[in-house]
């Protein structure tokens, strides 16, 4: 999957090779140690947060001061820290932290340049931020695995984390982006960092950096702040090894302040972020290779590595969620058949390479290819293929009576960012699925909920609908889909009556059963697809469909965007 380069003076060993060297805790904290905690979100400022939040914490200032003093006396004890945090108003403080993070967003849309003031460049700023937090002397003591690449960085990091945990190491993992909650970016021993520990480290970083901001050195932009926060968390939590995913590129990425990693990994390359990295694989490879340090290749794969690979997981990548009515079942089948089945297959694929893998995974997961006719050029099989496309479902002939009566519909729920090329992504998805005998009954195109100008938590409110939503991008995706499905060349003209006029408009239930032969894009009759203006409305509509029809099984592939996948996961958990 990726090349590994081990630094000669900093070995990471496991299994049959020596482990003792790695377990040595050589953390020589000076009097300027980075793990002295400040709980009060004091330096948020009127330009960063709303006045209500500011007043909330001012009213409790004395309480925070007393608690902070108590904890300062026992900074080496995690138990003391957690005990002292029990009385903190965590939910309020956490939402305030989200607002503070949102104030660090320096661009409103993907592909637009990030504008950071001051006279220093990115790496100079990073070094100064690390020095302010007293981290510069402790980061070299961390054993770090540094991973770059175009596709599979997050999965590779998750595999590394799981392998090392199987070997008995205490792990820290920093990845991006998050899907539901920002704490997903920071994992300790395989779990998202707890809310209280996140707040502990977050406000300490925030307050110290706020004390030192100036015209020359502003607050770091969002990703840079999160990177600094990751280093602080891993140093203070005394992890044995930290796995760090590169944010963008490698050579100029904020994570590349790592000078002596034990391993550098490069995953497969592809054409992505070309507006920053260049429009050739050579240019992109040059950026990724910027994390390379002195090499010393190692081979052999201990058994613990294999166990780790089987236990690794990452939200929103090849994830299956069973949803029965209002009850969600993550990773297991619903308990009863009183209503239809609604199953979500979530994968944040957004490049041609990952879309091909996603399509193969989905085709395998739905396990219906064995029940399809062997399509060839014979007239009988051509008619069979038309029946599959036209009726949009396959009726199971195996299993118990209840299962055999289930009408299976495969639905695509899709959105992608406008910097992506759907003219490559959607044909790749359709052709790869079709090669395995998997066909979509319908496609639904929706806007994502997530925005570029705010960081939200897992408990943040979700709008049920968005008025005056611009759906022009979704309609262009729909037109492209109709062209692919019907093999139409040139532009597809949509009649104005086929567009949604209201944010509350939903397809009729009959949409799921309409024969595709009635679909005539040139006449504006788009029976193969629909645009829905709101993701919450879409989920509700799907749930209503299966709730009202116990013979229906809807399998929904959610792909094209990690933002969309994260939004769906958040809704399903509600």
CSV table of N, CA, C and O in Angstrom, one decimal, residues 3-85:
chain,number,residue,atom,x,y,z
A,3,UNK,N,5.1,2.9,0.8
A,3,UNK,CA,6.5,2.7,1.1
A,3,UNK,C,6.8,3.2,2.5
A,3,UNK,O,6.3,4.2,3.0
A,4,UNK,N,7.7,2.5,3.2
A,4,UNK,CA,8.0,2.9,4.6
A,4,UNK,C,9.5,3.2,4.7
A,4,UNK,O,10.3,2.4,4.1
A,5,UNK,N,9.9,4.2,5.3
A,5,UNK,CA,11.3,4.6,5.5
A,5,UNK,C,11.5,4.9,6.9
A,5,UNK,O,11.0,5.7,7.6
A,6,UNK,N,12.4,4.0,7.5
A,6,UNK,CA,12.7,4.1,8.9
A,6,UNK,C,14.0,4.8,9.2
A,6,UNK,O,15.0,4.6,8.6
A,7,UNK,N,13.9,5.8,10.1
A,7,UNK,CA,15.1,6.6,10.5
A,7,UNK,C,16.0,5.7,11.3
A,7,UNK,O,15.6,5.1,12.3
A,8,UNK,N,17.3,5.7,11.0
A,8,UNK,CA,18.2,4.7,11.6
A,8,UNK,C,18.4,4.9,13.1
A,8,UNK,O,18.7,3.9,13.7
A,9,UNK,N,18.3,6.1,13.6
A,9,UNK,CA,18.6,6.3,15.0
A,9,UNK,C,17.3,6.3,15.9
A,9,UNK,O,17.3,6.6,17.0
A,10,UNK,N,16.2,5.9,15.3
A,10,UNK,CA,14.9,6.0,16.0
A,10,UNK,C,14.0,4.9,15.7
A,10,UNK,O,12.9,5.1,15.2
A,11,UNK,N,14.4,3.7,15.9
A,11,UNK,CA,13.7,2.5,15.4
A,11,UNK,C,12.4,2.3,16.2
A,11,UNK,O,12.3,2.5,17.4
A,12,UNK,N,11.4,1.9,15.4
A,12,UNK,CA,10.1,1.5,16.0
A,12,UNK,C,10.0,0.0,15.7
A,12,UNK,O,9.9,-0.5,14.6
A,13,UNK,N,10.0,-0.8,16.8
A,13,UNK,CA,10.0,-2.3,16.6
A,13,UNK,C,8.8,-2.9,17.3
A,13,UNK,O,8.1,-2.3,18.1
A,14,UNK,N,8.4,-4.1,16.8
A,14,UNK,CA,7.2,-4.7,17.3
A,14,UNK,C,7.3,-6.2,17.2
A,14,UNK,O,8.1,-6.7,16.4
A,15,UNK,N,6.6,-7.0,17.9
A,15,UNK,CA,6.5,-8.4,17.8
A,15,UNK,C,7.7,-9.1,18.1
A,15,UNK,O,8.2,-9.1,19.3
A,16,UNK,N,8.4,-9.8,17.1
A,16,UNK,CA,9.5,-10.6,17.4
A,16,UNK,C,10.8,-9.7,17.6
A,16,UNK,O,11.8,-10.2,18.1
A,17,UNK,N,10.8,-8.5,17.2
A,17,UNK,CA,11.9,-7.6,17.4
A,17,UNK,C,11.8,-6.8,18.7
A,17,UNK,O,10.7,-6.8,19.3
A,18,UNK,N,12.8,-6.2,19.1
A,18,UNK,CA,12.8,-5.6,20.4
A,18,UNK,C,11.8,-4.5,20.6
A,18,UNK,O,11.6,-3.7,19.7
A,19,UNK,N,11.2,-4.4,21.8
A,19,UNK,CA,10.2,-3.4,22.1
A,19,UNK,C,10.7,-2.5,23.2
A,19,UNK,O,10.2,-1.4,23.3
A,20,UNK,N,11.6,-3.0,24.0
A,20,UNK,CA,12.0,-2.2,25.2
A,20,UNK,C,12.5,-0.8,24.9
A,20,UNK,O,12.2,0.1,25.6
A,21,UNK,N,13.2,-0.7,23.9
A,21,UNK,CA,13.8,0.7,23.5
A,21,UNK,C,12.6,1.7,23.3
A,21,UNK,O,12.7,2.8,23.7
A,22,UNK,N,11.6,1.2,22.7
A,22,UNK,CA,10.5,2.1,22.4
A,22,UNK,C,9.7,2.5,23.6
A,22,UNK,O,9.0,3.5,23.6
A,23,UNK,N,9.6,1.6,24.6
A,23,UNK,CA,8.8,1.9,25.8
A,23,UNK,C,9.5,2.8,26.8
A,23,UNK,O,8.9,3.2,27.8
A,24,UNK,N,10.8,3.1,26.5
A,24,UNK,CA,11.4,4.0,27.4
A,24,UNK,C,10.8,5.4,27.4
A,24,UNK,O,10.6,6.0,26.4
A,25,UNK,N,10.4,5.9,28.6
A,25,UNK,CA,9.7,7.2,28.7
A,25,UNK,C,10.7,8.2,29.0
A,25,UNK,O,11.0,8.6,30.2
A,26,UNK,N,11.4,8.8,28.0
A,26,UNK,CA,12.4,9.8,28.2
A,26,UNK,C,11.9,11.2,28.0
A,26,UNK,O,12.4,12.0,27.2
A,27,UNK,N,10.9,11.5,28.8
A,27,UNK,CA,10.3,12.8,28.8
A,27,UNK,C,10.9,13.6,29.9
A,27,UNK,O,10.5,13.5,31.1
A,28,UNK,N,11.8,14.4,29.6
A,28,UNK,CA,12.5,15.2,30.6
A,28,UNK,C,11.9,16.6,30.6
A,28,UNK,O,12.4,17.5,29.9
A,29,UNK,N,10.8,16.7,31.3
A,29,UNK,CA,10.1,18.0,31.3
A,29,UNK,C,10.9,19.0,32.1
A,29,UNK,O,11.2,18.8,33.3
A,30,UNK,N,11.1,20.2,31.5
A,30,UNK,CA,11.7,21.3,32.2
A,30,UNK,C,10.7,22.1,33.0
A,30,UNK,O,9.5,21.7,33.1
A,31,UNK,N,11.1,23.1,33.7
A,31,UNK,CA,10.2,24.0,34.4
A,31,UNK,C,9.2,24.6,33.4
A,31,UNK,O,8.2,25.2,33.9
A,32,UNK,N,9.6,24.6,32.2
A,32,UNK,CA,8.7,25.2,31.2
A,32,UNK,C,8.0,24.1,30.4
A,32,UNK,O,7.8,24.1,29.2
A,33,UNK,N,7.5,23.1,31.1
A,33,UNK,CA,6.8,22.0,30.5
A,33,UNK,C,5.5,22.5,29.9
A,33,UNK,O,4.9,23.4,30.3
A,34,UNK,N,5.1,21.8,28.8
A,34,UNK,CA,3.9,22.2,28.0
A,34,UNK,C,2.6,21.8,28.7
A,34,UNK,O,1.6,22.0,28.1
A,35,UNK,N,2.6,21.0,29.7
A,35,UNK,CA,1.4,20.4,30.3
A,35,UNK,C,1.0,21.1,31.6
A,35,UNK,O,0.6,20.4,32.5
A,36,UNK,N,1.0,22.4,31.6
A,36,UNK,CA,0.4,23.1,32.7
A,36,UNK,C,-0.9,23.7,32.2
A,36,UNK,O,-0.9,24.5,31.2
A,37,UNK,N,-2.0,23.4,32.9
A,37,UNK,CA,-3.3,23.6,32.3
A,37,UNK,C,-3.9,24.9,32.8
A,37,UNK,O,-3.9,25.3,33.9
A,38,UNK,N,-4.6,25.5,31.8
A,38,UNK,CA,-5.4,26.7,32.1
A,38,UNK,C,-6.8,26.4,31.6
A,38,UNK,O,-7.0,26.2,30.4
A,39,UNK,N,-7.8,26.4,32.5
A,39,UNK,CA,-9.2,26.0,32.1
A,39,UNK,C,-10.0,27.1,31.6
A,39,UNK,O,-11.0,26.9,30.9
A,40,UNK,N,-9.8,28.3,31.9
A,40,UNK,CA,-10.7,29.4,31.6
A,40,UNK,C,-10.5,29.8,30.2
A,40,UNK,O,-9.4,30.2,29.7
A,41,UNK,N,-11.5,29.8,29.3
A,41,UNK,CA,-11.4,30.3,28.0
A,41,UNK,C,-11.4,31.8,28.0
A,41,UNK,O,-12.3,32.5,27.6
A,42,UNK,N,-10.3,32.4,28.4
A,42,UNK,CA,-10.2,33.8,28.8
A,42,UNK,C,-9.9,34.7,27.6
A,42,UNK,O,-10.4,35.8,27.6
A,43,UNK,N,-9.2,34.3,26.6
A,43,UNK,CA,-8.7,35.2,25.6
A,43,UNK,C,-9.5,35.0,24.3
A,43,UNK,O,-8.9,35.0,23.2
A,44,UNK,N,-10.8,34.8,24.4
A,44,UNK,CA,-11.6,34.6,23.2
A,44,UNK,C,-11.8,35.9,22.5
A,44,UNK,O,-11.7,36.0,21.3
A,45,UNK,N,-12.2,36.9,23.2
A,45,UNK,CA,-12.3,38.3,22.6
A,45,UNK,C,-13.7,38.5,21.9
A,45,UNK,O,-14.3,37.6,21.4
A,46,UNK,N,-14.0,39.8,21.8
A,46,UNK,CA,-15.3,40.2,21.3
A,46,UNK,C,-15.4,39.9,19.8
A,46,UNK,O,-16.5,39.7,19.2
A,47,UNK,N,-14.3,39.9,19.1
A,47,UNK,CA,-14.3,39.7,17.7
A,47,UNK,C,-14.4,38.3,17.3
A,47,UNK,O,-14.6,37.9,16.1
A,48,UNK,N,-14.2,37.4,18.2
A,48,UNK,CA,-14.2,36.0,17.9
A,48,UNK,C,-15.5,35.3,18.3
A,48,UNK,O,-15.9,34.4,17.6
A,49,UNK,N,-16.0,35.7,19.4
A,49,UNK,CA,-17.2,35.0,20.0
A,49,UNK,C,-18.3,36.0,20.3
A,49,UNK,O,-18.1,37.1,20.5
A,50,UNK,N,-19.5,35.5,20.4
A,50,UNK,CA,-20.7,36.3,20.7
A,50,UNK,C,-20.6,36.7,22.2
A,50,UNK,O,-20.1,36.0,23.0
A,51,UNK,N,-21.2,37.9,22.5
A,51,UNK,CA,-21.1,38.4,23.9
A,51,UNK,C,-21.7,37.5,24.9
A,51,UNK,O,-21.2,37.4,26.0
A,52,UNK,N,-22.7,36.7,24.5
A,52,UNK,CA,-23.3,35.8,25.5
A,52,UNK,C,-22.3,34.8,26.0
A,52,UNK,O,-22.3,34.5,27.2
A,53,UNK,N,-21.5,34.3,25.2
A,53,UNK,CA,-20.5,33.3,25.6
A,53,UNK,C,-19.5,34.0,26.5
A,53,UNK,O,-19.1,33.4,27.5
A,54,UNK,N,-19.1,35.2,26.2
A,54,UNK,CA,-18.1,35.9,27.0
A,54,UNK,C,-18.6,36.1,28.4
A,54,UNK,O,-18.0,35.9,29.4
A,55,UNK,N,-19.9,36.6,28.5
A,55,UNK,CA,-20.5,36.8,29.8
A,55,UNK,C,-20.7,35.5,30.6
A,55,UNK,O,-20.5,35.5,31.8
A,56,UNK,N,-20.9,34.5,29.9
A,56,UNK,CA,-21.1,33.2,30.6
A,56,UNK,C,-19.9,32.8,31.3
A,56,UNK,O,-20.0,32.3,32.5
A,57,UNK,N,-18.7,33.0,30.7
A,57,UNK,CA,-17.5,32.6,31.4
A,57,UNK,C,-17.0,33.6,32.4
A,57,UNK,O,-16.3,33.3,33.4
A,58,UNK,N,-17.3,34.9,32.1
A,58,UNK,CA,-16.9,35.9,33.1
A,58,UNK,C,-17.6,35.7,34.4
A,58,UNK,O,-17.1,35.9,35.5
A,59,UNK,N,-18.9,35.2,34.3
A,59,UNK,CA,-19.7,35.0,35.6
A,59,UNK,C,-19.1,33.9,36.4
A,59,UNK,O,-19.4,33.7,37.6
A,60,UNK,N,-18.3,33.0,35.7
A,60,UNK,CA,-17.8,31.8,36.5
A,60,UNK,C,-16.3,31.9,36.6
A,60,UNK,O,-15.6,30.9,36.9
A,61,UNK,N,-15.7,33.1,36.4
A,61,UNK,CA,-14.3,33.3,36.4
A,61,UNK,C,-13.6,32.8,37.7
A,61,UNK,O,-12.6,32.2,37.7
A,62,UNK,N,-14.2,33.2,38.8
A,62,UNK,CA,-13.6,32.9,40.1
A,62,UNK,C,-13.5,31.4,40.3
A,62,UNK,O,-12.6,30.8,40.8
A,63,UNK,N,-14.6,30.7,39.9
A,63,UNK,CA,-14.6,29.2,40.0
A,63,UNK,C,-13.5,28.6,39.2
A,63,UNK,O,-12.8,27.7,39.7
A,64,UNK,N,-13.4,29.1,38.0
A,64,UNK,CA,-12.3,28.5,37.1
A,64,UNK,C,-10.9,28.8,37.7
A,64,UNK,O,-10.1,27.9,37.7
A,65,UNK,N,-10.7,30.0,38.3
A,65,UNK,CA,-9.4,30.3,38.8
A,65,UNK,C,-9.1,29.4,40.0
A,65,UNK,O,-8.0,28.9,40.1
A,66,UNK,N,-10.0,29.1,40.8
A,66,UNK,CA,-9.8,28.2,41.9
A,66,UNK,C,-9.5,26.8,41.5
A,66,UNK,O,-8.6,26.1,41.9
A,67,UNK,N,-10.3,26.3,40.5
A,67,UNK,CA,-10.1,25.0,40.0
A,67,UNK,C,-8.7,24.9,39.3
A,67,UNK,O,-8.0,23.9,39.4
A,68,UNK,N,-8.4,25.9,38.5
A,68,UNK,CA,-7.1,25.9,37.8
A,68,UNK,C,-5.9,25.8,38.8
A,68,UNK,O,-5.0,25.0,38.6
A,69,UNK,N,-6.0,26.5,39.9
A,69,UNK,CA,-4.9,26.4,40.9
A,69,UNK,C,-4.8,25.1,41.5
A,69,UNK,O,-3.7,24.5,41.8
A,70,UNK,N,-6.0,24.4,41.8
A,70,UNK,CA,-6.0,23.1,42.3
A,70,UNK,C,-5.3,22.1,41.4
A,70,UNK,O,-4.5,21.3,41.9
A,71,UNK,N,-5.6,22.2,40.1
A,71,UNK,CA,-5.1,21.2,39.2
A,71,UNK,C,-3.6,21.5,38.9
A,71,UNK,O,-2.8,20.5,38.7
A,72,UNK,N,-3.2,22.7,38.9
A,72,UNK,CA,-1.8,23.1,38.7
A,72,UNK,C,-0.9,22.4,39.7
A,72,UNK,O,0.3,22.1,39.4
A,73,UNK,N,-1.4,22.1,40.9
A,73,UNK,CA,-0.6,21.4,41.9
A,73,UNK,C,-0.4,20.0,41.6
A,73,UNK,O,0.5,19.3,42.2
A,74,UNK,N,-1.2,19.4,40.7
A,74,UNK,CA,-1.1,18.0,40.4
A,74,UNK,C,-1.1,17.7,38.9
A,74,UNK,O,-1.8,16.9,38.4
A,75,UNK,N,-0.3,18.5,38.2
A,75,UNK,CA,-0.3,18.3,36.7
A,75,UNK,C,0.1,17.0,36.2
A,75,UNK,O,-0.2,16.6,35.1
A,76,UNK,N,0.8,16.2,37.0
A,76,UNK,CA,1.3,14.9,36.6
A,76,UNK,C,0.2,13.8,36.8
A,76,UNK,O,0.4,12.7,36.3
A,77,UNK,N,-0.9,14.2,37.4
A,77,UNK,CA,-1.9,13.2,37.6
A,77,UNK,C,-3.1,13.4,36.8
A,77,UNK,O,-3.8,14.4,36.9
A,78,UNK,N,-3.4,12.5,35.8
A,78,UNK,CA,-4.6,12.6,35.0
A,78,UNK,C,-5.8,12.4,35.8
A,78,UNK,O,-6.9,13.0,35.5
A,79,UNK,N,-5.8,11.6,36.9
A,79,UNK,CA,-6.9,11.5,37.8
A,79,UNK,C,-7.3,12.8,38.4
A,79,UNK,O,-8.5,13.2,38.4
A,80,UNK,N,-6.3,13.6,38.8
A,80,UNK,CA,-6.6,14.9,39.4
A,80,UNK,C,-7.3,15.8,38.4
A,80,UNK,O,-8.2,16.5,38.7
A,81,UNK,N,-6.7,15.7,37.2
A,81,UNK,CA,-7.3,16.6,36.1
A,81,UNK,C,-8.7,16.3,35.8
A,81,UNK,O,-9.6,17.1,35.8
A,82,UNK,N,-9.0,15.0,35.7
A,82,UNK,CA,-10.4,14.6,35.4
A,82,UNK,C,-11.3,14.9,36.5
A,82,UNK,O,-12.5,15.3,36.3
A,83,UNK,N,-10.9,14.6,37.7
A,83,UNK,CA,-11.7,15.0,38.9
A,83,UNK,C,-12.1,16.4,38.9
A,83,UNK,O,-13.2,16.8,39.2
A,84,UNK,N,-11.1,17.3,38.7
A,84,UNK,CA,-11.3,18.7,38.7
A,84,UNK,C,-12.2,19.2,37.6
A,84,UNK,O,-12.8,20.3,37.7
A,85,UNK,N,-12.2,18.5,36.5
A,85,UNK,CA,-13.0,18.9,35.4
A,85,UNK,C,-14.5,18.5,35.5
A,85,UNK,O,-15.3,19.0,34.7
